[in-house]
Short mmCIF file of C-alpha atoms and ligand atoms in Angstrom, two decimals:
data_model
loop_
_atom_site.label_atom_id
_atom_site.label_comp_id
_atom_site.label_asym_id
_atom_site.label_seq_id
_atom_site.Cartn_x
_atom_site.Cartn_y
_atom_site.Cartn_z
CA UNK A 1 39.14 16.21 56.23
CA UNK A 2 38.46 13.23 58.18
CA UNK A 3 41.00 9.94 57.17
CA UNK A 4 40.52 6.29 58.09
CA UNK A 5 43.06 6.63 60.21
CA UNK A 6 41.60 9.99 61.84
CA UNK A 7 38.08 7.94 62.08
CA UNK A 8 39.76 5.17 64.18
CA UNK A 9 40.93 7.15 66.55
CA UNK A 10 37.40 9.21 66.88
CA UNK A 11 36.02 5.38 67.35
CA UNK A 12 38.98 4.96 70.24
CA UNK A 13 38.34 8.80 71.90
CA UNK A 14 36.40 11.61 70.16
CA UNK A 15 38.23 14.13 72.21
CA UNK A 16 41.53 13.38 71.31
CA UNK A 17 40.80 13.40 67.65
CA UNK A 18 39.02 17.05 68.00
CA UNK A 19 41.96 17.88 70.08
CA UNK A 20 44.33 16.49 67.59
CA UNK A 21 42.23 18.37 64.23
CA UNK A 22 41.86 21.91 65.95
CA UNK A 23 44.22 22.52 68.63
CA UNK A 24 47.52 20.59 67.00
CA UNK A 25 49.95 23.30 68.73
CA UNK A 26 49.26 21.57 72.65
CA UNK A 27 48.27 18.30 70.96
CA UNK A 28 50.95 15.74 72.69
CA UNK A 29 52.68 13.67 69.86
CA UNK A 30 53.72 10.00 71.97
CA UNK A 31 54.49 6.56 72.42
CA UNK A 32 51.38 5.74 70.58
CA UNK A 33 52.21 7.71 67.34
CA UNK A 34 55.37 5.29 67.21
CA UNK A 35 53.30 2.55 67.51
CA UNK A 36 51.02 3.62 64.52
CA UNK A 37 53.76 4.60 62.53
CA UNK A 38 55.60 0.80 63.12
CA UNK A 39 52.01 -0.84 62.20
CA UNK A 40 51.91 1.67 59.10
CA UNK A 41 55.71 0.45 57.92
CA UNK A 42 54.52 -3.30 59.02
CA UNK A 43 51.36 -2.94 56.60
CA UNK A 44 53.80 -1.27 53.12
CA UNK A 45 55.97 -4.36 54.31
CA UNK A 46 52.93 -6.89 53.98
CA UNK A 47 51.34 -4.70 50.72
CA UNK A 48 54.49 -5.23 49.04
CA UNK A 49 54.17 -9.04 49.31
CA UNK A 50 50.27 -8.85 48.44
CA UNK A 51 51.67 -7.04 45.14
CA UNK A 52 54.11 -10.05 44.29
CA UNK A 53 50.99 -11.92 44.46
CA UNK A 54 48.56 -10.18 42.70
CA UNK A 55 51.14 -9.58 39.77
CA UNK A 56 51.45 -13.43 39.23
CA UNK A 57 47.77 -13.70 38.64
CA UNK A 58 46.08 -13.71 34.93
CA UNK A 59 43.83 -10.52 35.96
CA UNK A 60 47.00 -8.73 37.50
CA UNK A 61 45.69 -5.79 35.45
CA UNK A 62 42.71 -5.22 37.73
CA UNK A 63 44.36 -4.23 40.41
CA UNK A 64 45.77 -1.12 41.66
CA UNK A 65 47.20 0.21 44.72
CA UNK A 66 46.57 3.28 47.28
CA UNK A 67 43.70 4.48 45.24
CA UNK A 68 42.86 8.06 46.68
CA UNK A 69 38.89 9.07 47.38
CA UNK A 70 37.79 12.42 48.67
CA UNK A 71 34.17 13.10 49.23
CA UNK A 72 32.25 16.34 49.33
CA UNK A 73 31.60 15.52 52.45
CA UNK A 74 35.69 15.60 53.81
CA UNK A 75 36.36 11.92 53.91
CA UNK A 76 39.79 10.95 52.67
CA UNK A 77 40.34 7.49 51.88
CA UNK A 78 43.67 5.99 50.45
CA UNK A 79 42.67 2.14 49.60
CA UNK A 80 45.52 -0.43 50.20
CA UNK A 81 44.25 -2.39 46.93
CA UNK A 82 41.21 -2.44 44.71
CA UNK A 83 39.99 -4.79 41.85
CA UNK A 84 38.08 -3.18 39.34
CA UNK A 85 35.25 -5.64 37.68
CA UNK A 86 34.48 -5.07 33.59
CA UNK A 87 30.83 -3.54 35.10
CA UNK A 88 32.89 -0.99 36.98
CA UNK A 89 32.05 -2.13 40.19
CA UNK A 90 35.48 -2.66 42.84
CA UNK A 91 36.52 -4.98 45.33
CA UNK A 92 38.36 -3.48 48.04
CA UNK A 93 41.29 -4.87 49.92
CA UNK A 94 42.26 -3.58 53.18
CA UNK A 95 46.53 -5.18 53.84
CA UNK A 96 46.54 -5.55 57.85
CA UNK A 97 50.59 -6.86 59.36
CA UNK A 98 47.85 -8.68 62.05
CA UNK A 99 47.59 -12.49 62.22
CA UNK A 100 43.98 -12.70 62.21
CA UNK A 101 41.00 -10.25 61.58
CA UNK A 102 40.82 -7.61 64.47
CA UNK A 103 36.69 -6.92 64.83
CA UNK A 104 36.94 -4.46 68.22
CA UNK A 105 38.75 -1.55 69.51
CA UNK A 106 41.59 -0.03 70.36
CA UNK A 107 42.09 -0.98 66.19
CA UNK A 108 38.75 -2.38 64.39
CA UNK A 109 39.67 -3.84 60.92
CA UNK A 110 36.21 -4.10 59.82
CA UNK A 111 35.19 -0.37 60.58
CA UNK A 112 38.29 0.53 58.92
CA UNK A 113 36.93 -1.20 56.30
CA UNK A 114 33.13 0.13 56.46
CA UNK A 115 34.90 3.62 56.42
CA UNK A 116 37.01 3.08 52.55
CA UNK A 117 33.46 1.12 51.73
CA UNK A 118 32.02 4.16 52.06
CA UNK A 119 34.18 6.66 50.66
CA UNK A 120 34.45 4.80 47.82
CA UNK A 121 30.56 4.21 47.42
CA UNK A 122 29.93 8.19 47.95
CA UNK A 123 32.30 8.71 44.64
CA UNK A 124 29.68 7.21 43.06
CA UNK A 125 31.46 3.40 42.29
CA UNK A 126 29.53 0.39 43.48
CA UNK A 127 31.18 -1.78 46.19
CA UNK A 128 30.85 -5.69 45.59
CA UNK A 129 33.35 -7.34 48.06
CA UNK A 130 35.54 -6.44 50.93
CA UNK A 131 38.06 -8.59 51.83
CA UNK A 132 40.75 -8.04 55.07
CA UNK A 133 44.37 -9.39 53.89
CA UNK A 134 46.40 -10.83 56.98
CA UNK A 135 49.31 -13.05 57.93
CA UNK A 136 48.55 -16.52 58.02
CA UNK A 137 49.95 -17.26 61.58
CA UNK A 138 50.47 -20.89 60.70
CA UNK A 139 53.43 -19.92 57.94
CA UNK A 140 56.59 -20.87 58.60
CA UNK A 141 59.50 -19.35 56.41
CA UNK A 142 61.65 -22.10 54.61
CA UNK A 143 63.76 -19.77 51.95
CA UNK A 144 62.44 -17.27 50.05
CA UNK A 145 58.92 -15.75 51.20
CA UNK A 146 56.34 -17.66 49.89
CA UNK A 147 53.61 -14.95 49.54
CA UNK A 148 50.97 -17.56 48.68
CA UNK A 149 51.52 -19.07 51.64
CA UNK A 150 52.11 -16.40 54.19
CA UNK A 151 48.85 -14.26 52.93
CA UNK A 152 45.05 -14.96 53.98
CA UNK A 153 42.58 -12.90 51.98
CA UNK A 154 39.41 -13.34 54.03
CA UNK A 155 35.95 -12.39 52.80
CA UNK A 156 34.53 -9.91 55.37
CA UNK A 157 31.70 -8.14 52.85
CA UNK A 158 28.88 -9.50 55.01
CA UNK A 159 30.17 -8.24 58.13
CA UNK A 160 31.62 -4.82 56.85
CA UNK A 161 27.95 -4.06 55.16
CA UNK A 162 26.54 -5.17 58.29
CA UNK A 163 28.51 -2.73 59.63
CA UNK A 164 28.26 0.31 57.45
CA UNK A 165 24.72 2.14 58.28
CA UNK A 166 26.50 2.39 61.89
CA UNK A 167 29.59 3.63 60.33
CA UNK A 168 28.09 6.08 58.52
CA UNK A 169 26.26 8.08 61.72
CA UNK A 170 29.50 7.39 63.29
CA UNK A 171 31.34 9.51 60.25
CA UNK A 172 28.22 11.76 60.59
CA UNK A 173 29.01 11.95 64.18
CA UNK A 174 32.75 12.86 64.28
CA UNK A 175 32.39 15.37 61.43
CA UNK A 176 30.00 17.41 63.17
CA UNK A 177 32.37 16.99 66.41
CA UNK A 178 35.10 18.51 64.48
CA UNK A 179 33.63 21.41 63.12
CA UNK A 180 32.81 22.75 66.73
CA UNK A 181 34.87 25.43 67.51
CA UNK A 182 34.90 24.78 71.64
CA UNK A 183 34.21 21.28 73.23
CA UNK A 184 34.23 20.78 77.12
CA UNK A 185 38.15 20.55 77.94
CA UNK A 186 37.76 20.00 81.48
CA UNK A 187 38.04 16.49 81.99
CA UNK A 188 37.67 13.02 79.72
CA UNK A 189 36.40 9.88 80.28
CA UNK A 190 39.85 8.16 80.91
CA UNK A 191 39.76 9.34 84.52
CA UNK A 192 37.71 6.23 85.36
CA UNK A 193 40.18 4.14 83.69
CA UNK A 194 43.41 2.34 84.77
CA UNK A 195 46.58 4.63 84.04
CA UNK A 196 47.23 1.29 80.69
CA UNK A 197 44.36 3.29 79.00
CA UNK A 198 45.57 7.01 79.24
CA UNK A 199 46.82 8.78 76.25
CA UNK A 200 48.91 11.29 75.40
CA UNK A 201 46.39 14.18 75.91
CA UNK A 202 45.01 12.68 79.87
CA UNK A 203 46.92 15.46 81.61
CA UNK A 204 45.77 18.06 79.04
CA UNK A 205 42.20 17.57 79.81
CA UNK A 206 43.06 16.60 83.54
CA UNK A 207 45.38 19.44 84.61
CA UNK A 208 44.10 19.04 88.16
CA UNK A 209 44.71 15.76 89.02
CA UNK A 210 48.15 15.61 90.92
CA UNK A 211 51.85 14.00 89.62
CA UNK A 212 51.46 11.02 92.63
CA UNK A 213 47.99 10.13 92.25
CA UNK A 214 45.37 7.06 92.53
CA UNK A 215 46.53 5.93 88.45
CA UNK A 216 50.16 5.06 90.35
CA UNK A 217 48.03 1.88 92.58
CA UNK A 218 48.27 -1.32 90.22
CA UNK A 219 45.55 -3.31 89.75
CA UNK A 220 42.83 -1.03 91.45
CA UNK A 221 39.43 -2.13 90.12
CA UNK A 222 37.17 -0.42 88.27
CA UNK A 223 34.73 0.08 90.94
CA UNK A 224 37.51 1.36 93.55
CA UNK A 225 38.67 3.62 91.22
CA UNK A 226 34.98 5.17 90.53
CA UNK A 227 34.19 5.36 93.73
CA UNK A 228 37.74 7.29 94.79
CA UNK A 229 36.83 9.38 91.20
CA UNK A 230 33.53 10.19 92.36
CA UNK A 231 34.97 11.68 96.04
CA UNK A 232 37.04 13.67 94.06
CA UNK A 233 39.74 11.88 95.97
CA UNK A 234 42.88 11.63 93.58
CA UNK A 235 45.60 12.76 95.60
CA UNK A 236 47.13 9.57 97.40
CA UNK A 237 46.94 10.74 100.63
CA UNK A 238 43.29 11.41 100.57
CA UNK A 239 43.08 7.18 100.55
CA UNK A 240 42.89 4.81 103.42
CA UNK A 241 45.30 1.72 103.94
CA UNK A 242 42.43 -0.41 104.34
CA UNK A 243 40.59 0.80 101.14
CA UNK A 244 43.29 -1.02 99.03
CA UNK A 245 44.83 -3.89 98.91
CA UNK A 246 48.45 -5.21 100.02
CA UNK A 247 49.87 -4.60 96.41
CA UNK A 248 48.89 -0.70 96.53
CA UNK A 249 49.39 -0.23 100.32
CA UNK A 250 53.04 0.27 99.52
CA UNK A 251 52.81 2.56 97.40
CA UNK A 252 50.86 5.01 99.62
CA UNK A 253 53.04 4.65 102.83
CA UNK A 254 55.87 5.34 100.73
CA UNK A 255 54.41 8.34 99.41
CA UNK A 256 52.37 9.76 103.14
CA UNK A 257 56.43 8.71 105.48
CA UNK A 258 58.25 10.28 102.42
CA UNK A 259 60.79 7.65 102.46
CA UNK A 260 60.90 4.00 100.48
CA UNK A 261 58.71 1.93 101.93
CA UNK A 262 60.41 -1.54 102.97
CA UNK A 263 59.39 -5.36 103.63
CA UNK A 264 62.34 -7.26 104.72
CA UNK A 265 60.44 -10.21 104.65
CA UNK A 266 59.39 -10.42 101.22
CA UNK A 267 63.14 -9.64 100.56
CA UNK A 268 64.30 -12.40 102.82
CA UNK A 269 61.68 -14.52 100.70
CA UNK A 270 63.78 -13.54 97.26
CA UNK A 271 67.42 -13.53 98.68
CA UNK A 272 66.40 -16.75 100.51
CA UNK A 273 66.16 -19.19 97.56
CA UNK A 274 69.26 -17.76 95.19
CA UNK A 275 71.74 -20.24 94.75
CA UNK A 276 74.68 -18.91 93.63
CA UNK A 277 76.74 -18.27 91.42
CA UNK A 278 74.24 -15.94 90.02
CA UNK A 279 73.22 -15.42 86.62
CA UNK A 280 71.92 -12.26 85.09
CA UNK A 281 70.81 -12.86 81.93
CA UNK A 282 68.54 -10.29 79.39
CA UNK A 283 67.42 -12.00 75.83
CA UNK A 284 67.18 -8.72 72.82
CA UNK A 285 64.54 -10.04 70.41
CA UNK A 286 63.56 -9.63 66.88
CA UNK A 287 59.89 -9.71 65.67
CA UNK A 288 58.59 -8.59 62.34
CA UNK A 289 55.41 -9.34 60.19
CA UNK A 290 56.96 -11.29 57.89
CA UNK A 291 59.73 -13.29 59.05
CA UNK A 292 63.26 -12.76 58.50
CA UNK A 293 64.73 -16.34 59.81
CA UNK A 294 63.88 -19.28 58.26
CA UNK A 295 61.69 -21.59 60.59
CA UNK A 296 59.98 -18.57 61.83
CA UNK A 297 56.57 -17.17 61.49
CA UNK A 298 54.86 -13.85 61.41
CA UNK A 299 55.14 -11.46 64.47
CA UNK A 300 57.47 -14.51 66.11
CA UNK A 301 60.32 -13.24 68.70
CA UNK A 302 63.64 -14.95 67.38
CA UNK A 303 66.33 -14.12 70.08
CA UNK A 304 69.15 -11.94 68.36
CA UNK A 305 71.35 -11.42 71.78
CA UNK A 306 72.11 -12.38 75.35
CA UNK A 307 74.04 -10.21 77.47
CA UNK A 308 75.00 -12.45 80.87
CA UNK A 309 76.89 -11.21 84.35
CA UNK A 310 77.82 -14.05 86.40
CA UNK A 311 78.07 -13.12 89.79
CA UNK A 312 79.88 -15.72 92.25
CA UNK A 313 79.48 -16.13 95.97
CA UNK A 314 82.50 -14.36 96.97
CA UNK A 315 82.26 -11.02 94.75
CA UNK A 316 83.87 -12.63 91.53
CA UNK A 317 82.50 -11.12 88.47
CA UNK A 318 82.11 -12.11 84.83
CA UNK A 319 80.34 -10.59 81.69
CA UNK A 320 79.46 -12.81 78.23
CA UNK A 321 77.60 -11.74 75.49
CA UNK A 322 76.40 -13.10 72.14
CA UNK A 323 74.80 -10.91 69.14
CA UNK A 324 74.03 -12.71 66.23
CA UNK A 325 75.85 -11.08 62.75
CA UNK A 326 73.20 -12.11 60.31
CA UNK A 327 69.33 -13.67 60.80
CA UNK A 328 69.31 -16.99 61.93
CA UNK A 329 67.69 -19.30 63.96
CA UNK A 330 68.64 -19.38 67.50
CA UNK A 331 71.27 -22.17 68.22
CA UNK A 332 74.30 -20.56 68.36
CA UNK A 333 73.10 -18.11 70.89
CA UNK A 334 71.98 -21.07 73.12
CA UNK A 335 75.04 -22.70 72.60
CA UNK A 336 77.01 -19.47 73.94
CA UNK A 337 74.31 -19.85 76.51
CA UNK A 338 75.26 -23.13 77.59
CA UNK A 339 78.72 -22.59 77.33
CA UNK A 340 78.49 -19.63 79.70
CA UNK A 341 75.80 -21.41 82.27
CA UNK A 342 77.06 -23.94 84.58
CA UNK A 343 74.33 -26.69 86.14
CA UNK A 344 74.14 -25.04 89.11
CA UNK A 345 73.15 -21.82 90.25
CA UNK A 346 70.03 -19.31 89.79
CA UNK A 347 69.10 -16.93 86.67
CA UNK A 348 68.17 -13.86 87.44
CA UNK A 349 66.00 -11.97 85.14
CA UNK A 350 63.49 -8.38 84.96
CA UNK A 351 59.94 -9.83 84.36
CA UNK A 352 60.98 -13.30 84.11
CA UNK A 353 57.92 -14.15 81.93
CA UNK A 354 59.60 -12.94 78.61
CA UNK A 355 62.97 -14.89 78.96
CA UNK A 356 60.94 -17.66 80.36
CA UNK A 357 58.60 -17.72 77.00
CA UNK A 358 62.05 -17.34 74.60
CA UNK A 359 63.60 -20.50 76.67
CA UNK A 360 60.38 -22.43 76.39
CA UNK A 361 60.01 -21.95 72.69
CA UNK A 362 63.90 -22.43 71.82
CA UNK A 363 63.06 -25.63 73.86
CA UNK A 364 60.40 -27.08 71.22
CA UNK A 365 62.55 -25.69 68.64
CA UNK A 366 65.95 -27.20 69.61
CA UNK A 367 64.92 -30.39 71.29
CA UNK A 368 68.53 -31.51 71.89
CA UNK A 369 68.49 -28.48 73.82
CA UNK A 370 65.09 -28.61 76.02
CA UNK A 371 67.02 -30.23 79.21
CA UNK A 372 69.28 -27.35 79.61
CA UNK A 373 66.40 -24.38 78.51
CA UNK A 374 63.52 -25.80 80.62
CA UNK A 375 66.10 -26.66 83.61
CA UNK A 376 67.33 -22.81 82.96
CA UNK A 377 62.87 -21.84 82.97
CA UNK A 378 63.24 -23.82 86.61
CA UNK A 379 66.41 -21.90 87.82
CA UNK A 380 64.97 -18.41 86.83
CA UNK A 381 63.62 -15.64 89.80
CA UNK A 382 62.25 -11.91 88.74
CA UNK A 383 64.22 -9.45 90.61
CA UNK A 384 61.42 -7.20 89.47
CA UNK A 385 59.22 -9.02 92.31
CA UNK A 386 61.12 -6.98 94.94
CA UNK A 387 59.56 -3.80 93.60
CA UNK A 388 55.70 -4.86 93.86
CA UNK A 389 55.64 -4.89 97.71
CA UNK A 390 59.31 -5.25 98.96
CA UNK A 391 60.91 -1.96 98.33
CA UNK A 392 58.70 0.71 97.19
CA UNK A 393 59.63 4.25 96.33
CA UNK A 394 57.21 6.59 94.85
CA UNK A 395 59.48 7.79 92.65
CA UNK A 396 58.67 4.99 90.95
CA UNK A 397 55.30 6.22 90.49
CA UNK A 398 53.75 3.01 91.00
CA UNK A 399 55.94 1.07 88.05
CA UNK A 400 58.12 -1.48 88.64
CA UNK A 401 60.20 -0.97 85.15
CA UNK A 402 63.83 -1.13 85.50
CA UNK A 403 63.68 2.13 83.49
CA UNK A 404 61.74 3.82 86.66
CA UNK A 405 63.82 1.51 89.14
CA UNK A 406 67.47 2.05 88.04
CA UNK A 407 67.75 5.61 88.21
CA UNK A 408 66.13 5.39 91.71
CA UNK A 409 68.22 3.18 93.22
CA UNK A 410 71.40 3.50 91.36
CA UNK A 411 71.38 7.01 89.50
CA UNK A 412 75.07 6.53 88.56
CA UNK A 413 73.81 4.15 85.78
CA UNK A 414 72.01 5.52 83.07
CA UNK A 415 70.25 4.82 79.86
CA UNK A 416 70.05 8.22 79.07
CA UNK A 417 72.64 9.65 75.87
CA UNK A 418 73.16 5.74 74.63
CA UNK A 419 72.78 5.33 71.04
CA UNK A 420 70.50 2.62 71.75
CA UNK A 421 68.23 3.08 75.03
CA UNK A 422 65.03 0.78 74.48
CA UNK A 423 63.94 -2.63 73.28
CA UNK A 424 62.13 -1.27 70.23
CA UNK A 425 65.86 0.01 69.01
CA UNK A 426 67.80 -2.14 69.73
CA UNK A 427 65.20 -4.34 67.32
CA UNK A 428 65.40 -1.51 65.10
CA UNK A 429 69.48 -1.46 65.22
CA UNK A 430 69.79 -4.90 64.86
CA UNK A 431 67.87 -5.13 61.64
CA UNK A 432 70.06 -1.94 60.16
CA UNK A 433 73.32 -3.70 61.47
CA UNK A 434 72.62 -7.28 59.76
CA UNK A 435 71.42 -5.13 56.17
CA UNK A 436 74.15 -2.50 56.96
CA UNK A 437 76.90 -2.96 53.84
CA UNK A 438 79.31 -0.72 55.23
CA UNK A 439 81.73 -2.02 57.89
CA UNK A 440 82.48 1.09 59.87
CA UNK A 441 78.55 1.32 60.35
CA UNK A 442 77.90 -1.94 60.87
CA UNK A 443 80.89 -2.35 63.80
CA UNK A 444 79.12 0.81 65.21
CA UNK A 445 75.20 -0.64 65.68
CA UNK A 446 77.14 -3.67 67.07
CA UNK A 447 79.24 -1.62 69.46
CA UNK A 448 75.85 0.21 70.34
CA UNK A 449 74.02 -3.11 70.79
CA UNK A 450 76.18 -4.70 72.92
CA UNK A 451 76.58 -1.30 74.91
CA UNK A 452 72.81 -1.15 75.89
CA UNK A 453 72.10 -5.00 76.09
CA UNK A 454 75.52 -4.87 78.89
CA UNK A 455 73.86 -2.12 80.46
CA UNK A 456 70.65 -4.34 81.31
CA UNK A 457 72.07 -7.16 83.06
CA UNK A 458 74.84 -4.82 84.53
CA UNK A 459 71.95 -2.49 85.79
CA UNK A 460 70.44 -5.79 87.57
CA UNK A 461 73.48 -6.99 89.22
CA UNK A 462 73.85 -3.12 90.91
CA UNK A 463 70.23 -2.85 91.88
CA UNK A 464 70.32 -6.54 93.40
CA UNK A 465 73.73 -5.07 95.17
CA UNK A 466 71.36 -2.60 96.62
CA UNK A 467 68.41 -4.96 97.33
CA UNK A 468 71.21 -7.39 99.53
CA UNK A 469 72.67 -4.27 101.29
CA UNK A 470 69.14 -3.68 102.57
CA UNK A 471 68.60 -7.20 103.86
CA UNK A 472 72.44 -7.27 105.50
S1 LIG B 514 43.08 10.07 78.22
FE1 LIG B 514 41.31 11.32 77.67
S2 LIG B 514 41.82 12.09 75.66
FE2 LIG B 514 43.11 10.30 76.04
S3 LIG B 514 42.03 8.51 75.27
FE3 LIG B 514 41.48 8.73 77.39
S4 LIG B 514 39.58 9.93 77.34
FE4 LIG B 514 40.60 10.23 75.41
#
C-alpha cells in the first residue's frame, strides 16, 4: 500500500521510503518520526476545531470525517474532511496545524492534496473542489477559541488539478519503486548535501564514510562539498587548511593535533566585554497550533519559565527561577525577571537569538516593560560564540549545541537519566503539569521542570568556568 503520508516522503527521498516499505527491520526510526507524529497530533488538534465549525453550519450533515479510500491500485487515503454534494460529487478538505499553504518540499500541501484527489477519483466519485484548511496567523485568542476566526479554508482546486497529471506518474513512479525487490544501497544522494539534510537512513546507505568527516565543517558550500565528494575525500584529514574557510579550519586542526583546538584571542574578545555580575539566563517556551494563552496566536512561543544564575565578580553565587502554574501571558515571569536583574551587568545566554526574540516580543507586548527587555536584548552575549572558532574539540563533531559541548567540557554534568532532558519535553511537561488534576503529579512535572531548566543555566555558568580558566 502506498499512504499520503508514505507518498510524501517518496516526493522528499525515494530511497528511504523503499527502505522504509521492504527492509523495516534496519530501517532507523528518528528525530524526524517525532516530528511527524507532533504535526499529526497538531493536525487532530486543528480537525477538532474545523468540526466545531462545520457542525454549526445548516449543511452540517454533508460532512464527514477521515473517510478511508483504497484503490486497486494500493493507494490508501484517509481524508481529513469531505462534503458530499446531492449529485454525489465531494469536496475534499485537507486540516494542515500550518499558518499558511505550504506548496514545496520537505512537506507539499498541495501534492498531499493531488494524492487524496486522486484516490478518491479512482473509487469512482467525482472531485469538484479542494480546499487546504490552515491557521489564520493573524488570530489572536481573547477567551474561548473562536474557530471562525482562527480557521482559513482556502480554495486550492486550480492548483491541486494543475497538479495532479504530475502526481499521478509520480504515484506511478513510487509504486513501481516499491515493488523492486533490490535497489542500489550503496550510496544516496544526500552525500552532496549539508549534514541539516541527512536522515535517519544516511549512514545505512553510506557505511563508508567515516564518524569525523567533511558533514562536521559548518557552512561548507555546495560546490566545496561536491568537489571534496567527487575526490572521494571525506575523511577530514584528506582536506587542506586553505581549502576552507576560518569557521571550518578549527575543526580540522582539532581533529589532525588530536587535542582542542584553541584561539585565545577570540576568547579574550568574549571575556573582554562581560560586565559583571553575570547573568545566566535560559527562557522554556510553549508553542502550540492553537493557542492556549489569551493574546496569543497560532504556533506563537509564550515563555512558561526562566531559570537565572547570577554570578558576581568575586565567586558569589545565586540561582532564581520562575515556572508559570497555569497558561498565561507573560508578565509575571518578567516581573520575576526584573526583580532578579539588576541595571547593571551582562546576560549570558546559548544562541542568544532565541532569548533575544522572546525579550523583543514581551517588549511590544508589555510596553511598560520594553526599557528593561530591550536594555536586557543590549546586555545579552552567546557563550555559544566561543565554540565556532575559539575552543574547538572534535568531539563536538562540528556542533556547537550545549548538548555536544557540556559533556565535553564538563562530563560531571549531565542531561542524561532526567525526567525531562530536551526543549520539546519540557513543552510537553509543562502542558501535562498545568492540565494535570492530581497534586502529587503535578508537584512532580514541576519538580522535573525546574530540575532540567536549573540544569541549563547551571551547565553555562560551569562551561564559562572552563572557558575563563583557559584565558587565566
Ligand atoms: S540521507 Fe539518503 S536516504 Fe536519507 S533523505 Fe538523504 S538521500 Fe534519502
Amino acid at each position: 500500500m502506498l499512504s499520503k503520508t508514505d507518498f510524501i516522503q517518496y516526493l522528499n527521498c525515494p530511497k528511504s521510503l523503499w527502505l522504509k516499505q521492504r527492509k523495516p527491520d534496519v530501517y532507523p526510526e528518528g528525530e524526524q518520526s517525532e516530528y511527524a507524529k507532533k504535526l499529526a497530533r497538531e493536525g487532530y488538534e486543528v480537525e477538532r476545531y474545523v468540526q466545531r465549525l462545520v457542525q454549526s453550519r445548516p449543511d452540517a450533515d454533508a460532512y464527514s470525517f477521515q473517510d478511508v479510500f483504497e484503490t486497486g491500485e494500493g493507494l490508501y487515503a484517509r481524508a481529513d474532511m469531505l462534503r458530499k454534494h446531492e449529485d454525489g460529487s465531494i469536496d475534499i478538505f485537507e486540516i494542515k496545524s500550518s499558518t499558511s499553504v505550504k506548496d514545496s518540499n520537505p512537506h507539499n500541501q498541495l501534492k498531499d492534496a493531488a494524492f487524496q484527489a486522486i484516490a478518491v477519483a479512482k473509487t469512482g466519485r467525482e472531485v469538484r473542489n479542494i480546499f487546504i484548511v490552515h491557521l489564520n496567523k493573524d488570530y489572536i485568542r481573547d477567551g474561548e477559541i473562536d474557530p471562525a476566526g482562527l480557521l482559513i479554508f482556502a480554495d486550492e482546486t486550480a492548483r491541486v488539478k494543475g497538479l495532479i497529471e504530475e502526481t499521478e506518474q509520480q504515484i506511478e513512479d513510487a509504486l513501481s519503486l516499491l515493488g523492486e525487490a533490490t535497489i542500489d544501497e550503496s550510496s544516496c544522494t544526500c552525500l552532496n548535501f549539508s549534514r541539516s539534510h541527512h536522515c535517519d537512513s544516511f549512514d545505512y546507505f553510506n557505511p563508508g564514510i567515516p564518524e569525523r568527516s567533511i558533514y562536521a565543517l559548518p557552512r561548507l558550500s555546495g560546490a566545496k562539498l561536491a568537489s571534496f565528494v567527487a575526490d572521494g575525500r571525506f575523511a577530514l584529514d584528506q582536506i587542506q587548511l586553505d581549502e576552507v574557510t576560518r569557521l571550518q579550519q578549527p575543526i580540522i586542526k582539532a581533529y589532525i593535533s588530536g587535542a582542542p583546538y584553541i584561539d585565545l584571542a577570540d576568547i579574550e574578545n568574549f571575556i573582554g566585554v562581560l560586565k559583571y555580575p553575570l547573568y545566566f539566563l535560559d527562557y522554556e517556551t510553549y508553542a502550540s497550533a492553537v493557542p492556549i494563552v489569551d493574546g496569543a496566536g497560532p504556533q506563537e512561543q509564550v515563555p512558561f519559565q526562566f531559570s537565572l544564575h547570577v554570578l558576581q565578580e568575586d565567586g558569589g553565587f545565586e540561582h532564581v527561577e520562575y515556572l508559570a502554574d497555569r497558561p498565561e501571558q507573560p508578565r509575571p515571569l518578567v516581573e520575576a525577571l526584573e526583580g532578579a536583574i539588576g541595571a547593571t551587568g551582562s546576560v549570558i545566554t546559548w544562541n542568544r537569538a532565541f532569548e533575544n526574540t522572546r525579550n523583543k516580543e514581551m517588549a511590544e507586548a508589555f510596553p511598560d516593560k520594553a526599557d528593561f527587555l530591550l536594555g536586557l536584548v543590549e546586555r545579552t552575549v552567546d557563550l555559544m560564540d566561543v565554540f565556532k572558532t575559539g575552543y574547538v574539540d572534535i568531539r563536538f563533531n562540528g556542533s556547537t549545541s550545549i548538548k555536544k559541548v557540556l559533556p565535553v567540557v564538563v562530563p560531571e554534568l549531565s542531561y542524561e537519566g532526567m525526567e525531562i532532558a530536551d526543549g520539546t519535553a519540557a513543552m510537553d511537561g509543562w502542558n501535562k503539569m498545568v492540565n494535570e488534576g492530581d497534586p502529587e503529579k503535578r508537584a512532580l512535572l514541576r519538580k522535573a521542570l525546574l530540575e532540567y531548566c536549573k540544569l541549563d543555566t547551571l551547565a553555562m555558568v560551569r562551561i564559562f568556568q572552563f572557558v575563563r580558566t583557559l584565558h587565566g
